[in-house]
Coordinates of N, CA and C in Angstrom, one line a residue:
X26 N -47.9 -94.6 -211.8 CA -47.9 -95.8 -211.1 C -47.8 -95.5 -209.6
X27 N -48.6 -96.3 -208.6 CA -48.9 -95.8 -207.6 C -47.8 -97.3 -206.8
X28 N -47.1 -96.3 -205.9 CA -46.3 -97.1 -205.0 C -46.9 -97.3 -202.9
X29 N -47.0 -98.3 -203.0 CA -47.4 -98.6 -202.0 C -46.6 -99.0 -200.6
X30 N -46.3 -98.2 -199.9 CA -45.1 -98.1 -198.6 C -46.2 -98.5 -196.9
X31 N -45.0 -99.7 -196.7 CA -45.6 -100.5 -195.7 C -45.9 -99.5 -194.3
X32 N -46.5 -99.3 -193.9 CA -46.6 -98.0 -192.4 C -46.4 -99.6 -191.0
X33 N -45.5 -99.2 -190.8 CA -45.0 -99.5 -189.2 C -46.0 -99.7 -188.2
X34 N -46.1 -100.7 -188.0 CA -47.1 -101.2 -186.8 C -46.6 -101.6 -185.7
X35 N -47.7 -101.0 -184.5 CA -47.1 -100.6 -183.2 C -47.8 -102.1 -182.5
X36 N -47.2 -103.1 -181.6 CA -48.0 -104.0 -181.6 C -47.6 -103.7 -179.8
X37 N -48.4 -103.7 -178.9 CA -48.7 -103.6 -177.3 C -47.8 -104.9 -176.8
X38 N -46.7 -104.2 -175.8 CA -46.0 -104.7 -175.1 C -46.8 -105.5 -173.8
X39 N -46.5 -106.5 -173.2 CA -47.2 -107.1 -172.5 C -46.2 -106.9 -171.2
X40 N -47.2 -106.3 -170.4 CA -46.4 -105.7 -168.9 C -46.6 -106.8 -168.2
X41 N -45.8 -107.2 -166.9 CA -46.0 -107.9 -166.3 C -46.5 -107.3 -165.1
X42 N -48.1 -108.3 -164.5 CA -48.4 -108.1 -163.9 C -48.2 -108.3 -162.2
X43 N -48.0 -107.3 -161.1 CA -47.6 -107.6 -160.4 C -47.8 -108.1 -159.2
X44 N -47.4 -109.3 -158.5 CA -48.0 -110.2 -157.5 C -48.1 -109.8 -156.0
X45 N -49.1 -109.4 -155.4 CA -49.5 -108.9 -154.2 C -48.7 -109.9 -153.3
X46 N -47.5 -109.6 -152.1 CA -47.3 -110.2 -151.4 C -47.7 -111.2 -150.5
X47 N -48.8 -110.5 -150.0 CA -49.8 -111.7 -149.4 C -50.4 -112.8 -149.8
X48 N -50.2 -112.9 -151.6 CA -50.7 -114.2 -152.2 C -49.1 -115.0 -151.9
X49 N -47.7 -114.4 -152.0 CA -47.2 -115.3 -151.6 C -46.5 -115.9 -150.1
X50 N -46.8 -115.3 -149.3 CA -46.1 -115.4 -147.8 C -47.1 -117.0 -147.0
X51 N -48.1 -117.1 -147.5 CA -48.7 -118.4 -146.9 C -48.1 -119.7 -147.8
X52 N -47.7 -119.4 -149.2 CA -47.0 -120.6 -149.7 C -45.2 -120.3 -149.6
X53 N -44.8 -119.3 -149.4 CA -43.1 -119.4 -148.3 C -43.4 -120.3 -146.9
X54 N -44.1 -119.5 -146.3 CA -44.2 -120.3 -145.0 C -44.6 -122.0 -144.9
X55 N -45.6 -122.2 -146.1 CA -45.5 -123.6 -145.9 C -44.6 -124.6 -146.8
X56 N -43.7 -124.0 -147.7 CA -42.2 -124.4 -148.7 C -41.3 -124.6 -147.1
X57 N -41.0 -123.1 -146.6 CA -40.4 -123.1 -144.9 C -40.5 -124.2 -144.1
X58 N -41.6 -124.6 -143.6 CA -41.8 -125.5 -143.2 C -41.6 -127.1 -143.5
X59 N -42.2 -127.0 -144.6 CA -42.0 -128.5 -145.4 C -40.0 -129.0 -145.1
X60 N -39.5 -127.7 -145.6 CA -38.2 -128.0 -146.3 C -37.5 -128.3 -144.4
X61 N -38.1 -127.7 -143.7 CA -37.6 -128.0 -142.2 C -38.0 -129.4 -141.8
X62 N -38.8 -129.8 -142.1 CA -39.3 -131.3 -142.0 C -38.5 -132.0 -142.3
X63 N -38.4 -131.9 -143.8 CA -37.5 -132.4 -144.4 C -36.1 -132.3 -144.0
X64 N -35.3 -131.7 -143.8 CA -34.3 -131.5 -143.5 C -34.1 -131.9 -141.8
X65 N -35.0 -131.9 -140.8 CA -35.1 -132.7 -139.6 C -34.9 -134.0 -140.1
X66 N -35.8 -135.2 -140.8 CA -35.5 -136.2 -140.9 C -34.1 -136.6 -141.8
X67 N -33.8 -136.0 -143.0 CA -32.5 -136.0 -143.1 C -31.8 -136.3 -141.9
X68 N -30.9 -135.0 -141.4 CA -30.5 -134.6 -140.3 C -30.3 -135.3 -138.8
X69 N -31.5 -135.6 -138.8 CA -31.6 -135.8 -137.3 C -32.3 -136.8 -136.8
X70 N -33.1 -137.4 -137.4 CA -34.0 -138.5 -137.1 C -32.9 -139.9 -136.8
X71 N -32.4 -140.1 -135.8 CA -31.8 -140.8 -135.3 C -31.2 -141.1 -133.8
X72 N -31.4 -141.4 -133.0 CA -30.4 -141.4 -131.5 C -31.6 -141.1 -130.9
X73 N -31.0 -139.6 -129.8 CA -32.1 -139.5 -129.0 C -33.5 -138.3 -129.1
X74 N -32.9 -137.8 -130.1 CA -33.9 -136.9 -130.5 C -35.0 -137.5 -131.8
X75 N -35.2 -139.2 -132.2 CA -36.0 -140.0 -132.8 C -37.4 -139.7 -132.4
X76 N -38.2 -139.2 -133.7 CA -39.4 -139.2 -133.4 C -39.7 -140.7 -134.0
X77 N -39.4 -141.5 -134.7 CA -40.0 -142.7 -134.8 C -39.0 -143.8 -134.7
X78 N -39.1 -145.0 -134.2 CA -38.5 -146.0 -133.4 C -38.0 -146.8 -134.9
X79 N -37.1 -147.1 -134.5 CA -36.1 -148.8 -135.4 C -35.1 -147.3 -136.6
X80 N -35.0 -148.3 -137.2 CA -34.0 -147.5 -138.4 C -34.2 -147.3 -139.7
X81 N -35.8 -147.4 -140.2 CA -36.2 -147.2 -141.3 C -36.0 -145.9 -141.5
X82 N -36.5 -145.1 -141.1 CA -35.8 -143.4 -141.9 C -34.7 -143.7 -142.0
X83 N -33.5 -143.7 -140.9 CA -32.4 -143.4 -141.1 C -32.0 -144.2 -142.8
X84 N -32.5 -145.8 -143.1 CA -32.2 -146.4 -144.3 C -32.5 -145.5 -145.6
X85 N -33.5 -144.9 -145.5 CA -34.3 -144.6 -146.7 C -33.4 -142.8 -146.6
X86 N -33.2 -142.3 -146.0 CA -32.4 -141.2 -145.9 C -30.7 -141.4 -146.2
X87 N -30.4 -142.2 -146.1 CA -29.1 -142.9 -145.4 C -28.2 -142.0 -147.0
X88 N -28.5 -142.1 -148.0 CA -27.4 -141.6 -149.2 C -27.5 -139.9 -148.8
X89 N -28.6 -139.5 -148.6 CA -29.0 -138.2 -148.5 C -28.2 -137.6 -147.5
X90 N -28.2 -137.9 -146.5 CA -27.4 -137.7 -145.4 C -25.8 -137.9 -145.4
X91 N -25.4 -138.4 -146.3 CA -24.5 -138.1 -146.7 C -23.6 -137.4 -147.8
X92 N -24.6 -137.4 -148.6 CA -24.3 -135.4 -149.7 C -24.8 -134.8 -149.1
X93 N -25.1 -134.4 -148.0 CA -25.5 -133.4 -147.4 C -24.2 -132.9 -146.5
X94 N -23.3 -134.2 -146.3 CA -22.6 -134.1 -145.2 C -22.9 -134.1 -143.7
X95 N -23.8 -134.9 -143.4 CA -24.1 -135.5 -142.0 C -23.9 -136.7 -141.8
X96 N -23.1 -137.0 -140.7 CA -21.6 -137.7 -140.0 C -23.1 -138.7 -139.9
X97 N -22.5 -140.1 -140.4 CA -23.7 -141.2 -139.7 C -23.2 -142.4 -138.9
X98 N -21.7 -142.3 -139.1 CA -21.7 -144.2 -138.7 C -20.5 -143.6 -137.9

């Protein structure tokens, strides 16, 4: 009687391939940027440093600015 024994298969680990810096330094810089935008109008869009007139940012930011902890009233 002939017995039949399973042989161990080697199945190819998948390496991870690795990402050339310069694909990501132009999308940091413009995340950087955005999130500084962002965080100006948060922040600071109000008084005398207003890049746009009346109080609609400040409204539409207004909760934000304060979980952030910036002093408004």
């Amino acid at each position: 009687m002939a017995q039949s024994v399973a042989q161990p298969t080697t199945t190819p680990t998948a390496v991870p391939e690795k990402l050339p810096i310069g694909a990501i330094v132009p999308w940091a810089v413009f995340f950087g940027i955005l999130m500084l935008v962002l965080l100006y109008f948060v922040g600071a869009e109000q008084g005398a440093t207003s890049v746009m007139s009346g109080s609609d940012v400040h409204e539409w930011v207004h909760d934000a600015r304060h979980l952030l902890g910036f002093p408004c009233h």
